[in-house]
Amino acid sequence: MAIDYEKLLALHIPDTQQSYSRKDAMLYALSLGYGSDPMDTAQLPYVFEPILQAVPSMGVVLAHPGYWPRTLDTGLNWVKIVHAEQGLVLHKPLPPEAHVIGKSRVVDIIDKGAEKGALISYERKIYERDSGDALCTISQTMLARADGGFGGPVKPSVPPHAIPNRPADYSCVLHTQPNAALLYRLNGDWNPLHADPEVARKAGFEKPILHGLATWGIAVHAVLKSACGYDAASIASIFGRFTAPVYPGETFRTDIWRDGDVLSFTVHAVERNILAINNGKITLLAR
């Protein structure tokens, strides 16, 4: 069934609410490898309750609406969808526990043609229920590989952030465990592509792949470790473009370039020498 452009753009994605606890904040951090060295006291604030603070990238899992391309009437071939881009703007530091409300909407659909698929962008704004304060805004673009050529408007994509043409200022290598996807999905992304070998094979992968948001979160971990002294409050916004799927158990090298308050980054899967995230950009708060 082909995409109905107007219907999908007007799709009602129900508001979501979530009460997350300090345990949830620690689980998110642990799923991305924080605390893998229990003697590294700089990581303890993200995994140890007496001094707990939330990892800034955790905003992307808050009040998640679920895998709505599958669960709602979208007309999409959800098995063929992959994560293309991810952004996060932090309006204030995330509390380690809160009751939040997520308001989601589809914001753009670009028809790239029958052979190239369709780009579907949506955003989710997260509010703290008790105060009404906006905590963060999540932007996400998905590539619906089997849904192009539906006759939608032909529009140019926004040019990606350019990576500096010079050696990186920092390089950080982080390892993942073979069960990383099974652990990360406990943050609320239940897409079986990351757990069920049969679903993964139908989607064209040899085995379940790691969540794009897990790879993205590992990149943020690398930036916090290498360039920010694990200071969560220093980050204002995060963006990255996914360029290749990766697998649990792989090793990731994040290369980072500093230009004032802007940190550019790329992520490579080391064992296969695959560029997994490109055009990464983290904006720091001016101090």
GROMACS .gro file of C-alpha atoms in nm:
model
  287
    1MET     CA    1   0.000   0.000   0.000
    2ALA     CA    2   0.144   0.337  -0.105
    3ILE     CA    3   0.190   0.632   0.129
    4ASP     CA    4  -0.101   0.875   0.144
    5TYR     CA    5   0.095   1.199   0.178
    6GLU     CA    6  -0.177   1.416   0.334
    7LYS     CA    7  -0.297   1.139   0.565
    8LEU     CA    8   0.051   1.064   0.693
    9LEU     CA    9   0.135   1.431   0.744
   10ALA     CA   10  -0.185   1.473   0.948
   11LEU     CA   11  -0.135   1.146   1.139
   12HIS     CA   12  -0.245   1.168   1.501
   13ILE     CA   13   0.027   1.021   1.719
   14PRO     CA   14  -0.125   0.998   2.068
   15ASP     CA   15   0.042   1.195   2.347
   16THR     CA   16   0.245   0.977   2.578
   17GLN     CA   17   0.319   1.001   2.946
   18GLN     CA   18   0.601   0.844   3.141
   19SER     CA   19   0.707   0.843   3.500
   20TYR     CA   20   1.073   0.758   3.496
   21SER     CA   21   1.272   0.686   3.806
   22ARG     CA   22   1.634   0.714   3.910
   23LYS     CA   23   1.659   0.343   3.830
   24ASP     CA   24   1.551   0.416   3.470
   25ALA     CA   25   1.815   0.688   3.441
   26MET     CA   26   2.080   0.444   3.561
   27LEU     CA   27   1.955   0.170   3.324
   28TYR     CA   28   1.984   0.407   3.028
   29ALA     CA   29   2.340   0.497   3.122
   30LEU     CA   30   2.439   0.135   3.181
   31SER     CA   31   2.292   0.031   2.844
   32LEU     CA   32   2.539   0.270   2.677
   33GLY     CA   33   2.842   0.150   2.869
   34TYR     CA   34   2.863   0.410   3.146
   35GLY     CA   35   3.009   0.243   3.450
   36SER     CA   36   3.192  -0.021   3.246
   37ASP     CA   37   3.499   0.078   3.446
   38PRO     CA   38   3.367   0.082   3.805
   39MET     CA   39   3.685   0.256   3.920
   40ASP     CA   40   3.630   0.556   3.693
   41THR     CA   41   3.474   0.802   3.938
   42ALA     CA   42   3.394   1.049   3.659
   43GLN     CA   43   3.125   0.808   3.533
   44LEU     CA   44   2.971   0.741   3.874
   45PRO     CA   45   2.727   1.036   3.868
   46TYR     CA   46   2.538   0.859   3.586
   47VAL     CA   47   2.510   0.518   3.754
   48PHE     CA   48   2.526   0.578   4.130
   49GLU     CA   49   2.217   0.705   4.309
   50PRO     CA   50   2.363   0.932   4.583
   51ILE     CA   51   2.507   1.170   4.321
   52LEU     CA   52   2.289   1.076   4.024
   53GLN     CA   53   2.240   1.295   3.719
   54ALA     CA   54   2.080   1.207   3.387
   55VAL     CA   55   2.281   1.148   3.071
   56PRO     CA   56   2.180   1.431   2.833
   57SER     CA   57   2.113   1.194   2.543
   58MET     CA   58   1.846   1.018   2.753
   59GLY     CA   59   1.598   1.277   2.625
   60VAL     CA   60   1.548   1.071   2.309
   61VAL     CA   61   1.388   0.780   2.498
   62LEU     CA   62   1.152   0.982   2.716
   63ALA     CA   63   0.775   0.945   2.662
   64HIS     CA   64   0.846   0.739   2.352
   65PRO     CA   65   0.531   0.686   2.141
   66GLY     CA   66   0.635   0.334   2.049
   67TYR     CA   67   0.709   0.214   1.699
   68TRP     CA   68   0.419   0.405   1.547
   69PRO     CA   69   0.506   0.324   1.180
   70ARG     CA   70   0.402  -0.029   1.274
   71THR     CA   71   0.130   0.024   1.532
   72LEU     CA   72  -0.065   0.309   1.365
   73ASP     CA   73  -0.241   0.321   1.026
   74THR     CA   74   0.050   0.466   0.827
   75GLY     CA   75   0.061   0.261   0.508
   76LEU     CA   76   0.435   0.215   0.561
   77ASN     CA   77   0.633  -0.103   0.507
   78TRP     CA   78   0.771  -0.078   0.859
   79VAL     CA   79   1.010  -0.376   0.824
   80LYS     CA   80   1.208  -0.180   0.563
   81ILE     CA   81   1.241   0.141   0.768
   82VAL     CA   82   1.582   0.245   0.902
   83HIS     CA   83   1.684   0.535   1.121
   84ALA     CA   84   1.844   0.813   0.913
   85GLU     CA   85   1.902   1.118   1.136
   86GLN     CA   86   1.860   1.211   1.500
   87GLY     CA   87   1.856   1.544   1.677
   88LEU     CA   88   1.799   1.661   2.033
   89VAL     CA   89   1.772   2.012   2.175
   90LEU     CA   90   1.797   2.038   2.553
   91HIS     CA   91   1.600   2.325   2.701
   92LYS     CA   92   1.729   2.250   3.051
   93PRO     CA   93   1.931   1.970   3.215
   94LEU     CA   94   1.725   1.653   3.240
   95PRO     CA   95   1.623   1.561   3.594
   96PRO     CA   96   1.719   1.207   3.703
   97GLU     CA   97   1.351   1.136   3.775
   98ALA     CA   98   1.030   1.304   3.662
   99HIS     CA   99   0.682   1.260   3.517
  100VAL     CA  100   0.690   1.372   3.155
  101ILE     CA  101   0.450   1.418   2.864
  102GLY     CA  102   0.551   1.369   2.500
  103LYS     CA  103   0.372   1.539   2.210
  104SER     CA  104   0.466   1.397   1.870
  105ARG     CA  105   0.386   1.492   1.510
  106VAL     CA  106   0.504   1.418   1.158
  107VAL     CA  107   0.668   1.735   1.025
  108ASP     CA  108   0.790   1.644   0.675
  109ILE     CA  109   0.783   1.371   0.408
  110ILE     CA  110   1.021   1.372   0.112
  111ASP     CA  111   0.968   1.135  -0.182
  112LYS     CA  112   1.313   1.034  -0.306
  113GLY     CA  113   1.176   0.802  -0.576
  114ALA     CA  114   1.079   0.438  -0.607
  115GLU     CA  115   1.441   0.318  -0.592
  116LYS     CA  116   1.551   0.544  -0.305
  117GLY     CA  117   1.256   0.542  -0.066
  118ALA     CA  118   1.101   0.822   0.136
  119LEU     CA  119   1.233   1.040   0.419
  120ILE     CA  120   0.988   1.086   0.704
  121SER     CA  121   1.070   1.343   0.974
  122TYR     CA  122   0.889   1.380   1.303
  123GLU     CA  123   0.945   1.562   1.628
  124ARG     CA  124   0.855   1.497   1.989
  125LYS     CA  125   0.847   1.768   2.253
  126ILE     CA  126   0.893   1.658   2.612
  127TYR     CA  127   0.733   1.853   2.897
  128GLU     CA  128   0.764   1.803   3.271
  129ARG     CA  129   0.409   1.740   3.386
  130ASP     CA  130   0.421   1.907   3.725
  131SER     CA  131   0.592   2.230   3.620
  132GLY     CA  132   0.489   2.242   3.255
  133ASP     CA  133   0.850   2.321   3.165
  134ALA     CA  134   0.980   2.209   2.827
  135LEU     CA  135   1.271   1.971   2.887
  136CYS     CA  136   1.378   1.889   2.533
  137THR     CA  137   1.275   1.857   2.169
  138ILE     CA  138   1.358   1.543   1.975
  139SER     CA  139   1.379   1.538   1.595
  140GLN     CA  140   1.408   1.217   1.398
  141THR     CA  141   1.424   1.128   1.029
  142MET     CA  142   1.349   0.776   0.906
  143LEU     CA  143   1.429   0.631   0.566
  144ALA     CA  144   1.133   0.423   0.448
  145ARG     CA  145   1.330   0.219   0.195
  146ALA     CA  146   1.028   0.051   0.035
  147ASP     CA  147   0.790   0.349   0.025
  148GLY     CA  148   0.935   0.590  -0.231
  149GLY     CA  149   0.766   0.681  -0.555
  150PHE     CA  150   0.427   0.761  -0.402
  151GLY     CA  151   0.398   1.092  -0.585
  152GLY     CA  152   0.475   1.322  -0.296
  153PRO     CA  153   0.641   1.662  -0.330
  154VAL     CA  154   1.001   1.656  -0.447
  155LYS     CA  155   1.197   1.872  -0.204
  156PRO     CA  156   1.568   1.906  -0.132
  157SER     CA  157   1.702   1.772   0.195
  158VAL     CA  158   1.868   2.008   0.443
  159PRO     CA  159   2.247   2.004   0.386
  160PRO     CA  160   2.423   1.812   0.664
  161HIS     CA  161   2.671   1.960   0.908
  162ALA     CA  162   3.019   1.958   0.752
  163ILE     CA  163   3.300   1.772   0.927
  164PRO     CA  164   3.626   1.973   0.944
  165ASN     CA  165   3.897   1.879   0.695
  166ARG     CA  166   4.175   1.828   0.948
  167PRO     CA  167   4.286   1.563   1.198
  168ALA     CA  168   4.047   1.511   1.487
  169ASP     CA  169   4.120   1.682   1.818
  170TYR     CA  170   4.002   1.378   2.016
  171SER     CA  171   3.946   1.011   1.940
  172CYS     CA  172   3.759   0.783   2.180
  173VAL     CA  173   3.718   0.405   2.147
  174LEU     CA  174   3.427   0.239   2.330
  175HIS     CA  175   3.332  -0.129   2.321
  176THR     CA  176   2.984  -0.282   2.323
  177GLN     CA  177   2.863  -0.619   2.444
  178PRO     CA  178   2.693  -0.882   2.220
  179ASN     CA  179   2.370  -0.834   2.417
  180ALA     CA  180   2.380  -0.453   2.390
  181ALA     CA  181   2.062  -0.432   2.178
  182LEU     CA  182   1.868  -0.655   2.417
  183LEU     CA  183   1.973  -0.429   2.703
  184TYR     CA  184   1.912  -0.100   2.520
  185ARG     CA  185   1.558  -0.198   2.414
  186LEU     CA  186   1.460  -0.194   2.783
  187ASN     CA  187   1.466   0.186   2.750
  188GLY     CA  188   1.140   0.157   2.555
  189ASP     CA  189   1.218   0.083   2.189
  190TRP     CA  190   1.060  -0.258   2.133
  191ASN     CA  191   1.120  -0.284   1.757
  192PRO     CA  192   1.180  -0.659   1.701
  193LEU     CA  193   1.443  -0.573   1.438
  194HIS     CA  194   1.682  -0.541   1.733
  195ALA     CA  195   1.592  -0.869   1.901
  196ASP     CA  196   1.436  -1.123   1.664
  197PRO     CA  197   1.677  -1.290   1.416
  198GLU     CA  198   1.388  -1.378   1.180
  199VAL     CA  199   1.266  -1.017   1.161
  200ALA     CA  200   1.624  -0.902   1.104
  201ARG     CA  201   1.670  -1.147   0.815
  202LYS     CA  202   1.345  -1.030   0.653
  203ALA     CA  203   1.480  -0.675   0.671
  204GLY     CA  204   1.799  -0.785   0.494
  205PHE     CA  205   2.037  -0.811   0.791
  206GLU     CA  206   2.237  -1.115   0.896
  207LYS     CA  207   2.131  -1.075   1.258
  208PRO     CA  208   1.957  -0.820   1.485
  209ILE     CA  209   2.116  -0.478   1.454
  210LEU     CA  210   2.196  -0.230   1.727
  211HIS     CA  211   1.950   0.056   1.771
  212GLY     CA  212   2.059   0.369   1.590
  213LEU     CA  213   1.986   0.561   1.908
  214ALA     CA  214   2.220   0.331   2.100
  215THR     CA  215   2.506   0.408   1.859
  216TRP     CA  216   2.413   0.777   1.879
  217GLY     CA  217   2.411   0.762   2.259
  218ILE     CA  218   2.750   0.592   2.261
  219ALA     CA  219   2.883   0.879   2.048
  220VAL     CA  220   2.750   1.129   2.304
  221HIS     CA  221   2.917   0.922   2.577
  222ALA     CA  222   3.246   0.948   2.387
  223VAL     CA  223   3.210   1.326   2.353
  224LEU     CA  224   3.124   1.369   2.721
  225LYS     CA  225   3.425   1.159   2.818
  226SER     CA  226   3.679   1.311   2.579
  227ALA     CA  227   3.577   1.674   2.539
  228CYS     CA  228   3.340   1.768   2.823
  229GLY     CA  229   3.484   1.610   3.137
  230TYR     CA  230   3.156   1.419   3.182
  231ASP     CA  231   2.974   1.751   3.242
  232ALA     CA  232   2.615   1.679   3.133
  233ALA     CA  233   2.506   2.040   3.179
  234SER     CA  234   2.751   2.158   2.913
  235ILE     CA  235   2.550   2.019   2.618
  236ALA     CA  236   2.281   2.229   2.446
  237SER     CA  237   2.203   2.021   2.137
  238ILE     CA  238   2.305   1.702   1.955
  239PHE     CA  239   2.268   1.591   1.593
  240GLY     CA  240   2.395   1.297   1.391
  241ARG     CA  241   2.326   1.129   1.056
  242PHE     CA  242   2.324   0.748   1.039
  243THR     CA  243   2.518   0.607   0.744
  244ALA     CA  244   2.533   0.232   0.807
  245PRO     CA  245   2.377  -0.025   1.041
  246VAL     CA  246   2.595  -0.172   1.313
  247TYR     CA  247   2.577  -0.481   1.530
  248PRO     CA  248   2.587  -0.541   1.905
  249GLY     CA  249   2.936  -0.640   2.016
  250GLU     CA  250   3.117  -0.408   1.777
  251THR     CA  251   3.372  -0.148   1.885
  252PHE     CA  252   3.309   0.218   1.804
  253ARG     CA  253   3.565   0.492   1.751
  254THR     CA  254   3.430   0.845   1.783
  255ASP     CA  255   3.649   1.116   1.627
  256ILE     CA  256   3.579   1.466   1.757
  257TRP     CA  257   3.671   1.815   1.630
  258ARG     CA  258   3.639   2.123   1.851
  259ASP     CA  259   3.563   2.468   1.709
  260GLY     CA  260   3.468   2.697   1.996
  261ASP     CA  261   3.130   2.585   2.129
  262VAL     CA  262   3.074   2.339   1.843
  263LEU     CA  263   3.196   1.981   1.854
  264SER     CA  264   3.180   1.787   1.526
  265PHE     CA  265   3.199   1.408   1.533
  266THR     CA  266   3.194   1.087   1.331
  267VAL     CA  267   3.159   0.726   1.448
  268HIS     CA  268   3.327   0.423   1.291
  269ALA     CA  269   3.259   0.056   1.361
  270VAL     CA  270   3.621  -0.046   1.407
  271GLU     CA  271   3.618  -0.415   1.316
  272ARG     CA  272   3.455  -0.357   0.976
  273ASN     CA  273   3.596  -0.005   0.923
  274ILE     CA  274   3.241   0.118   0.857
  275LEU     CA  275   3.132   0.480   0.899
  276ALA     CA  276   2.822   0.445   1.119
  277ILE     CA  277   2.744   0.811   1.199
  278ASN     CA  278   2.851   1.112   0.997
  279ASN     CA  279   2.795   1.488   1.012
  280GLY     CA  280   2.768   1.478   1.392
  281LYS     CA  281   2.733   1.810   1.572
  282ILE     CA  282   2.712   1.888   1.941
  283THR     CA  283   2.662   2.249   2.050
  284LEU     CA  284   2.790   2.342   2.394
  285LEU     CA  285   2.639   2.604   2.620
  286ALA     CA  286   2.845   2.920   2.623
  287ARG     CA  287   3.026   2.949   2.955
   0.00000   0.00000   0.00000
